[in-house]
Amino acid sequence: MEIVIKKLPCKSEAPMDLLLEADPSEEKINDYLKNGNIYLAEHEKKTVGVLVLMQIGNSSMEIMNLAVNDHFRGKGIAKKLIAHAKQVCADQNIENLEIGTGNSSLDQLALYQKCGFRMRIVIENYFIDHYEEPIYENGIQCMDMVRLKMNVRTLEALQI
Ligand SMILES: CC(C)(COP(=O)(O)OP(=O)(O)OC[C@H]1O[C@@H](n2cnc3c(N)ncnc32)[C@H](O)[C@@H]1OP(=O)(O)O)[C@@H](O)C(=O)NCCC(=O)NCCS
């Protein structure tokens, strides 16, 4: 499947429906869109995926949001968006790529590790303290944030 990834020049055109699939808080999304960059994955000129990257400190970039339209999941689009994020880091000479997800996001934890991320820290109660409504996935309450990281210069990261 041919996928074209491009940076969205105008943040007001952010695909909010898709962004909300990865993060239920529109307020938080609007907050990180101020400093982040949006990349769209397109198939035949239709938006099928989104990635938001934000630089944190001098040596790290964080994936703030990653979502794929549900009709297009399981086709490797998220993997392509993560590969693109690695390339953006490499182009900007940024050493680390980071991502945070919930303890209950089992499929996402699998995906990120397949892409070369390693689990680094757990922020206890993050989703209880920062989100108004309780979140459940896979029959598990989403309570803690698992933070994963990769050094984009290592061989492990370059292989994907
Ligand atoms: C998470 C999401 C972005 C994945 O997008 P996608 O395009 O379907 O993902 P891909 O097809 O690129 O890759 C999925 C990979 O994860 C693997 N995977 C998924 N669930 C898995 C599991 N439970 N165990 C093992 N591997 C799993 C798949 O097998 C595949 O790897 P493979 O190619 O080696 O088989 C998509 O499901 C989505 O948008 N979900 C809603 C938003 C969301 O949760 N975003 C993340 C917020 S933290």
PDB file of C-alpha atoms and ligand atoms in Angstrom:
ATOM      1  CA  MET A   1       0.000   0.000   0.000  1.00  0.00           C
ATOM      2  CA  GLU A   2       1.475   3.315  -1.035  1.00  0.00           C
ATOM      3  CA  ILE A   3       1.674   5.758   1.844  1.00  0.00           C
ATOM      4  CA  VAL A   4       2.966   9.318   1.574  1.00  0.00           C
ATOM      5  CA  ILE A   5       3.976  11.063   4.803  1.00  0.00           C
ATOM      6  CA  LYS A   6       4.066  14.830   4.864  1.00  0.00           C
ATOM      7  CA  LYS A   7       4.268  17.640   7.386  1.00  0.00           C
ATOM      8  CA  LEU A   8       1.032  19.604   7.802  1.00  0.00           C
ATOM      9  CA  PRO A   9       1.906  23.289   7.387  1.00  0.00           C
ATOM     10  CA  CYS A  10      -1.290  24.635   8.946  1.00  0.00           C
ATOM     11  CA  LYS A  11      -2.003  23.383  12.481  1.00  0.00           C
ATOM     12  CA  SER A  12      -5.622  24.527  12.343  1.00  0.00           C
ATOM     13  CA  GLU A  13      -6.152  21.717   9.804  1.00  0.00           C
ATOM     14  CA  ALA A  14      -5.134  19.050  12.342  1.00  0.00           C
ATOM     15  CA  PRO A  15      -7.349  15.927  12.016  1.00  0.00           C
ATOM     16  CA  MET A  16      -8.900  16.198  15.497  1.00  0.00           C
ATOM     17  CA  ASP A  17     -11.111  13.087  15.156  1.00  0.00           C
ATOM     18  CA  LEU A  18      -8.033  10.964  14.514  1.00  0.00           C
ATOM     19  CA  LEU A  19      -5.951  12.660  17.232  1.00  0.00           C
ATOM     20  CA  LEU A  20      -8.749  11.989  19.746  1.00  0.00           C
ATOM     21  CA  GLU A  21      -8.464   8.251  19.050  1.00  0.00           C
ATOM     22  CA  ALA A  22      -5.027   8.297  20.655  1.00  0.00           C
ATOM     23  CA  ASP A  23      -5.724  10.862  23.361  1.00  0.00           C
ATOM     24  CA  PRO A  24      -9.208  11.529  24.788  1.00  0.00           C
ATOM     25  CA  SER A  25      -8.336  15.046  25.957  1.00  0.00           C
ATOM     26  CA  GLU A  26      -8.890  17.727  23.282  1.00  0.00           C
ATOM     27  CA  GLU A  27      -7.451  20.267  25.718  1.00  0.00           C
ATOM     28  CA  LYS A  28      -4.177  18.347  26.016  1.00  0.00           C
ATOM     29  CA  ILE A  29      -4.031  17.826  22.247  1.00  0.00           C
ATOM     30  CA  ASN A  30      -4.447  21.564  21.590  1.00  0.00           C
ATOM     31  CA  ASP A  31      -1.775  22.230  24.173  1.00  0.00           C
ATOM     32  CA  TYR A  32       0.894  20.039  22.567  1.00  0.00           C
ATOM     33  CA  LEU A  33      -0.077  21.084  19.043  1.00  0.00           C
ATOM     34  CA  LYS A  34       1.165  24.585  19.943  1.00  0.00           C
ATOM     35  CA  ASN A  35       4.775  23.371  20.144  1.00  0.00           C
ATOM     36  CA  GLY A  36       4.558  20.172  18.136  1.00  0.00           C
ATOM     37  CA  ASN A  37       4.684  19.364  14.440  1.00  0.00           C
ATOM     38  CA  ILE A  38       1.963  17.345  12.718  1.00  0.00           C
ATOM     39  CA  TYR A  39       2.683  14.734  10.053  1.00  0.00           C
ATOM     40  CA  LEU A  40      -0.052  13.093   7.999  1.00  0.00           C
ATOM     41  CA  ALA A  41       0.071   9.669   6.385  1.00  0.00           C
ATOM     42  CA  GLU A  42      -1.893   9.792   3.145  1.00  0.00           C
ATOM     43  CA  HIS A  43      -3.147   7.032   0.885  1.00  0.00           C
ATOM     44  CA  GLU A  44      -4.542   8.189  -2.451  1.00  0.00           C
ATOM     45  CA  LYS A  45      -4.701  11.745  -1.037  1.00  0.00           C
ATOM     46  CA  LYS A  46      -6.861  10.622   1.907  1.00  0.00           C
ATOM     47  CA  THR A  47      -5.556  11.082   5.463  1.00  0.00           C
ATOM     48  CA  VAL A  48      -5.146   7.646   7.005  1.00  0.00           C
ATOM     49  CA  GLY A  49      -2.782   8.386   9.889  1.00  0.00           C
ATOM     50  CA  VAL A  50      -1.339  11.130  12.040  1.00  0.00           C
ATOM     51  CA  LEU A  51       1.839  11.662  14.044  1.00  0.00           C
ATOM     52  CA  VAL A  52       2.650  14.583  16.347  1.00  0.00           C
ATOM     53  CA  LEU A  53       6.289  15.190  17.276  1.00  0.00           C
ATOM     54  CA  MET A  54       7.539  17.635  19.859  1.00  0.00           C
ATOM     55  CA  GLN A  55      11.120  18.343  20.845  1.00  0.00           C
ATOM     56  CA  ILE A  56      11.761  17.955  24.579  1.00  0.00           C
ATOM     57  CA  GLY A  57      15.123  19.338  25.665  1.00  0.00           C
ATOM     58  CA  ASN A  58      18.179  19.351  23.393  1.00  0.00           C
ATOM     59  CA  SER A  59      18.527  15.658  22.745  1.00  0.00           C
ATOM     60  CA  SER A  60      15.009  14.184  22.677  1.00  0.00           C
ATOM     61  CA  MET A  61      11.915  14.195  20.519  1.00  0.00           C
ATOM     62  CA  GLU A  62       8.617  12.834  21.830  1.00  0.00           C
ATOM     63  CA  ILE A  63       5.812  11.194  19.882  1.00  0.00           C
ATOM     64  CA  MET A  64       2.890  13.047  21.470  1.00  0.00           C
ATOM     65  CA  ASN A  65       0.196  11.410  19.354  1.00  0.00           C
ATOM     66  CA  LEU A  66       0.033   8.545  16.859  1.00  0.00           C
ATOM     67  CA  ALA A  67      -3.196   7.272  15.310  1.00  0.00           C
ATOM     68  CA  VAL A  68      -4.303   5.351  12.241  1.00  0.00           C
ATOM     69  CA  ASN A  69      -7.817   5.384  10.779  1.00  0.00           C
ATOM     70  CA  ASP A  70      -9.479   2.169  11.951  1.00  0.00           C
ATOM     71  CA  HIS A  71     -10.182   0.978   8.368  1.00  0.00           C
ATOM     72  CA  PHE A  72      -6.450   1.117   7.644  1.00  0.00           C
ATOM     73  CA  ARG A  73      -5.030  -0.523  10.785  1.00  0.00           C
ATOM     74  CA  GLY A  74      -2.839  -3.609  10.693  1.00  0.00           C
ATOM     75  CA  LYS A  75      -1.232  -2.582   7.395  1.00  0.00           C
ATOM     76  CA  GLY A  76       2.028  -1.186   8.754  1.00  0.00           C
ATOM     77  CA  ILE A  77       1.067   2.512   8.679  1.00  0.00           C
ATOM     78  CA  ALA A  78       1.962   3.171  12.334  1.00  0.00           C
ATOM     79  CA  LYS A  79       5.310   1.448  11.766  1.00  0.00           C
ATOM     80  CA  LYS A  80       5.909   3.788   8.793  1.00  0.00           C
ATOM     81  CA  LEU A  81       4.998   6.824  10.922  1.00  0.00           C
ATOM     82  CA  ILE A  82       7.407   5.693  13.655  1.00  0.00           C
ATOM     83  CA  ALA A  83      10.130   5.150  11.028  1.00  0.00           C
ATOM     84  CA  HIS A  84       9.415   8.690   9.839  1.00  0.00           C
ATOM     85  CA  ALA A  85       9.772  10.007  13.410  1.00  0.00           C
ATOM     86  CA  LYS A  86      13.188   8.308  13.616  1.00  0.00           C
ATOM     87  CA  GLN A  87      14.195   9.954  10.343  1.00  0.00           C
ATOM     88  CA  VAL A  88      13.101  13.392  11.595  1.00  0.00           C
ATOM     89  CA  CYS A  89      15.304  12.862  14.687  1.00  0.00           C
ATOM     90  CA  ALA A  90      18.245  11.743  12.546  1.00  0.00           C
ATOM     91  CA  ASP A  91      17.826  14.748  10.197  1.00  0.00           C
ATOM     92  CA  GLN A  92      17.757  17.155  13.152  1.00  0.00           C
ATOM     93  CA  ASN A  93      20.632  15.417  14.937  1.00  0.00           C
ATOM     94  CA  ILE A  94      18.382  14.489  17.882  1.00  0.00           C
ATOM     95  CA  GLU A  95      19.583  11.370  19.652  1.00  0.00           C
ATOM     96  CA  ASN A  96      16.506  10.034  21.447  1.00  0.00           C
ATOM     97  CA  LEU A  97      12.930   9.307  20.488  1.00  0.00           C
ATOM     98  CA  GLU A  98      10.443   8.886  23.340  1.00  0.00           C
ATOM     99  CA  ILE A  99       6.806   7.903  23.747  1.00  0.00           C
ATOM    100  CA  GLY A 100       4.455   7.489  26.671  1.00  0.00           C
ATOM    101  CA  THR A 101       1.515   5.116  26.803  1.00  0.00           C
ATOM    102  CA  GLY A 102      -0.870   3.584  29.298  1.00  0.00           C
ATOM    103  CA  ASN A 103      -0.305   0.393  31.274  1.00  0.00           C
ATOM    104  CA  SER A 104      -3.485  -0.944  29.626  1.00  0.00           C
ATOM    105  CA  SER A 105      -2.373  -0.228  26.021  1.00  0.00           C
ATOM    106  CA  LEU A 106      -1.128  -3.763  25.421  1.00  0.00           C
ATOM    107  CA  ASP A 107      -1.130  -3.704  21.599  1.00  0.00           C
ATOM    108  CA  GLN A 108       0.645  -0.359  21.531  1.00  0.00           C
ATOM    109  CA  LEU A 109       3.297  -1.623  23.981  1.00  0.00           C
ATOM    110  CA  ALA A 110       3.875  -4.541  21.570  1.00  0.00           C
ATOM    111  CA  LEU A 111       4.080  -2.235  18.544  1.00  0.00           C
ATOM    112  CA  TYR A 112       6.530   0.169  20.172  1.00  0.00           C
ATOM    113  CA  GLN A 113       8.859  -2.598  21.301  1.00  0.00           C
ATOM    114  CA  LYS A 114       8.763  -4.130  17.802  1.00  0.00           C
ATOM    115  CA  CYS A 115       9.872  -0.713  16.523  1.00  0.00           C
ATOM    116  CA  GLY A 116      12.894  -0.611  18.857  1.00  0.00           C
ATOM    117  CA  PHE A 117      11.587   1.275  21.893  1.00  0.00           C
ATOM    118  CA  ARG A 118      12.639   0.073  25.345  1.00  0.00           C
ATOM    119  CA  MET A 119      10.601   0.622  28.520  1.00  0.00           C
ATOM    120  CA  ARG A 120      12.347   3.120  30.748  1.00  0.00           C
ATOM    121  CA  ILE A 121      10.170   4.519  33.524  1.00  0.00           C
ATOM    122  CA  VAL A 122       6.644   4.299  34.902  1.00  0.00           C
ATOM    123  CA  ILE A 123       4.838   7.438  36.061  1.00  0.00           C
ATOM    124  CA  GLU A 124       2.416   6.138  38.653  1.00  0.00           C
ATOM    125  CA  ASN A 125      -1.225   7.352  38.542  1.00  0.00           C
ATOM    126  CA  TYR A 126      -0.556   9.652  35.573  1.00  0.00           C
ATOM    127  CA  PHE A 127      -3.886   8.870  33.888  1.00  0.00           C
ATOM    128  CA  ILE A 128      -5.825   9.076  37.156  1.00  0.00           C
ATOM    129  CA  ASP A 129      -4.291  12.439  38.041  1.00  0.00           C
ATOM    130  CA  HIS A 130      -4.432  14.061  34.587  1.00  0.00           C
ATOM    131  CA  TYR A 131      -7.674  12.796  33.000  1.00  0.00           C
ATOM    132  CA  GLU A 132     -11.162  13.554  34.270  1.00  0.00           C
ATOM    133  CA  GLU A 133     -12.826  10.287  33.192  1.00  0.00           C
ATOM    134  CA  PRO A 134     -11.480   6.824  34.027  1.00  0.00           C
ATOM    135  CA  ILE A 135     -10.039   5.034  30.957  1.00  0.00           C
ATOM    136  CA  TYR A 136     -10.374   1.271  30.429  1.00  0.00           C
ATOM    137  CA  GLU A 137      -8.744  -0.872  27.720  1.00  0.00           C
ATOM    138  CA  ASN A 138      -8.494  -4.646  27.474  1.00  0.00           C
ATOM    139  CA  GLY A 139     -10.518  -4.825  30.701  1.00  0.00           C
ATOM    140  CA  ILE A 140      -7.718  -3.025  32.569  1.00  0.00           C
ATOM    141  CA  GLN A 141      -7.891   0.465  34.065  1.00  0.00           C
ATOM    142  CA  CYS A 142      -5.376   2.813  32.523  1.00  0.00           C
ATOM    143  CA  MET A 143      -3.622   4.269  35.562  1.00  0.00           C
ATOM    144  CA  ASP A 144       0.123   4.538  35.010  1.00  0.00           C
ATOM    145  CA  MET A 145       2.137   5.946  32.112  1.00  0.00           C
ATOM    146  CA  VAL A 146       4.844   3.681  30.729  1.00  0.00           C
ATOM    147  CA  ARG A 147       7.582   5.762  29.115  1.00  0.00           C
ATOM    148  CA  LEU A 148       9.590   4.158  26.348  1.00  0.00           C
ATOM    149  CA  LYS A 149      12.689   5.452  24.642  1.00  0.00           C
ATOM    150  CA  MET A 150      15.108   4.573  21.863  1.00  0.00           C
ATOM    151  CA  ASN A 151      18.423   5.960  20.765  1.00  0.00           C
ATOM    152  CA  VAL A 152      17.853   6.499  17.041  1.00  0.00           C
ATOM    153  CA  ARG A 153      21.566   6.104  16.324  1.00  0.00           C
ATOM    154  CA  THR A 154      21.766   2.493  17.457  1.00  0.00           C
ATOM    155  CA  LEU A 155      21.636  -0.375  14.998  1.00  0.00           C
ATOM    156  CA  GLU A 156      18.453  -1.679  16.660  1.00  0.00           C
ATOM    157  CA  ALA A 157      16.649   1.568  15.798  1.00  0.00           C
ATOM    158  CA  LEU A 158      18.009   1.795  12.262  1.00  0.00           C
ATOM    159  CA  GLN A 159      16.787  -1.686  11.313  1.00  0.00           C
ATOM    160  CA  ILE A 160      13.069  -0.798  11.315  1.00  0.00           C
TER     161      ILE A 160
HETATM  162  C1  LIG B   1      -1.922   1.839  17.717  1.00  0.00           C
HETATM  163  C2  LIG B   1      -2.136   2.112  16.224  1.00  0.00           C
HETATM  164  C3  LIG B   1      -1.555   3.501  15.915  1.00  0.00           C
HETATM  165  C4  LIG B   1      -1.416   1.044  15.396  1.00  0.00           C
HETATM  166  O1  LIG B   1      -1.540   1.390  14.017  1.00  0.00           O
HETATM  167  P1  LIG B   1      -1.411   0.278  12.848  1.00  0.00           P
HETATM  168  O2  LIG B   1      -1.169   1.017  11.568  1.00  0.00           O
HETATM  169  O3  LIG B   1      -2.550  -0.646  12.894  1.00  0.00           O
HETATM  170  O4  LIG B   1      -0.082  -0.492  13.291  1.00  0.00           O
HETATM  171  P2  LIG B   1       0.893  -1.300  12.325  1.00  0.00           P
HETATM  172  O5  LIG B   1       0.058  -2.070  11.354  1.00  0.00           O
HETATM  173  O6  LIG B   1       1.930  -0.390  11.748  1.00  0.00           O
HETATM  174  O7  LIG B   1       1.712  -2.237  13.323  1.00  0.00           O
HETATM  175  C5  LIG B   1       1.109  -3.004  14.270  1.00  0.00           C
HETATM  176  C6  LIG B   1       2.199  -3.932  14.788  1.00  0.00           C
HETATM  177  O8  LIG B   1       1.960  -4.165  16.150  1.00  0.00           O
HETATM  178  C7  LIG B   1       1.793  -5.557  16.323  1.00  0.00           C
HETATM  179  N1  LIG B   1       0.865  -5.839  17.391  1.00  0.00           N
HETATM  180  C8  LIG B   1      -0.297  -5.236  17.643  1.00  0.00           C
HETATM  181  N2  LIG B   1      -0.854  -5.806  18.710  1.00  0.00           N
HETATM  182  C9  LIG B   1      -0.010  -6.771  19.140  1.00  0.00           C
HETATM  183  C10 LIG B   1      -0.027  -7.701  20.200  1.00  0.00           C
HETATM  184  N3  LIG B   1      -1.015  -7.707  21.088  1.00  0.00           N
HETATM  185  N4  LIG B   1       1.015  -8.547  20.328  1.00  0.00           N
HETATM  186  C11 LIG B   1       2.029  -8.532  19.448  1.00  0.00           C
HETATM  187  N5  LIG B   1       2.106  -7.668  18.418  1.00  0.00           N
HETATM  188  C12 LIG B   1       1.090  -6.804  18.279  1.00  0.00           C
HETATM  189  C13 LIG B   1       1.283  -6.064  15.002  1.00  0.00           C
HETATM  190  O9  LIG B   1       1.453  -7.438  14.880  1.00  0.00           O
HETATM  191  C14 LIG B   1       2.167  -5.267  14.063  1.00  0.00           C
HETATM  192  O10 LIG B   1       3.491  -5.770  14.018  1.00  0.00           O
HETATM  193  P3  LIG B   1       3.983  -6.763  12.836  1.00  0.00           P
HETATM  194  O11 LIG B   1       3.936  -5.927  11.580  1.00  0.00           O
HETATM  195  O12 LIG B   1       5.363  -7.137  13.254  1.00  0.00           O
HETATM  196  O13 LIG B   1       3.011  -7.893  12.815  1.00  0.00           O
HETATM  197  C15 LIG B   1      -3.657   2.054  15.839  1.00  0.00           C
HETATM  198  O14 LIG B   1      -4.203   0.845  16.288  1.00  0.00           O
HETATM  199  C16 LIG B   1      -4.472   3.209  16.427  1.00  0.00           C
HETATM  200  O15 LIG B   1      -4.568   4.271  15.829  1.00  0.00           O
HETATM  201  N6  LIG B   1      -5.063   2.984  17.619  1.00  0.00           N
HETATM  202  C17 LIG B   1      -5.864   4.024  18.275  1.00  0.00           C
HETATM  203  C18 LIG B   1      -4.989   5.170  18.722  1.00  0.00           C
HETATM  204  C19 LIG B   1      -3.884   4.723  19.675  1.00  0.00           C
HETATM  205  O16 LIG B   1      -4.085   3.894  20.539  1.00  0.00           O
HETATM  206  N7  LIG B   1      -2.694   5.361  19.492  1.00  0.00           N
HETATM  207  C20 LIG B   1      -1.570   5.122  20.365  1.00  0.00           C
HETATM  208  C21 LIG B   1      -1.698   5.963  21.575  1.00  0.00           C
HETATM  209  S1  LIG B   1      -0.489   5.538  22.808  1.00  0.00           S
END
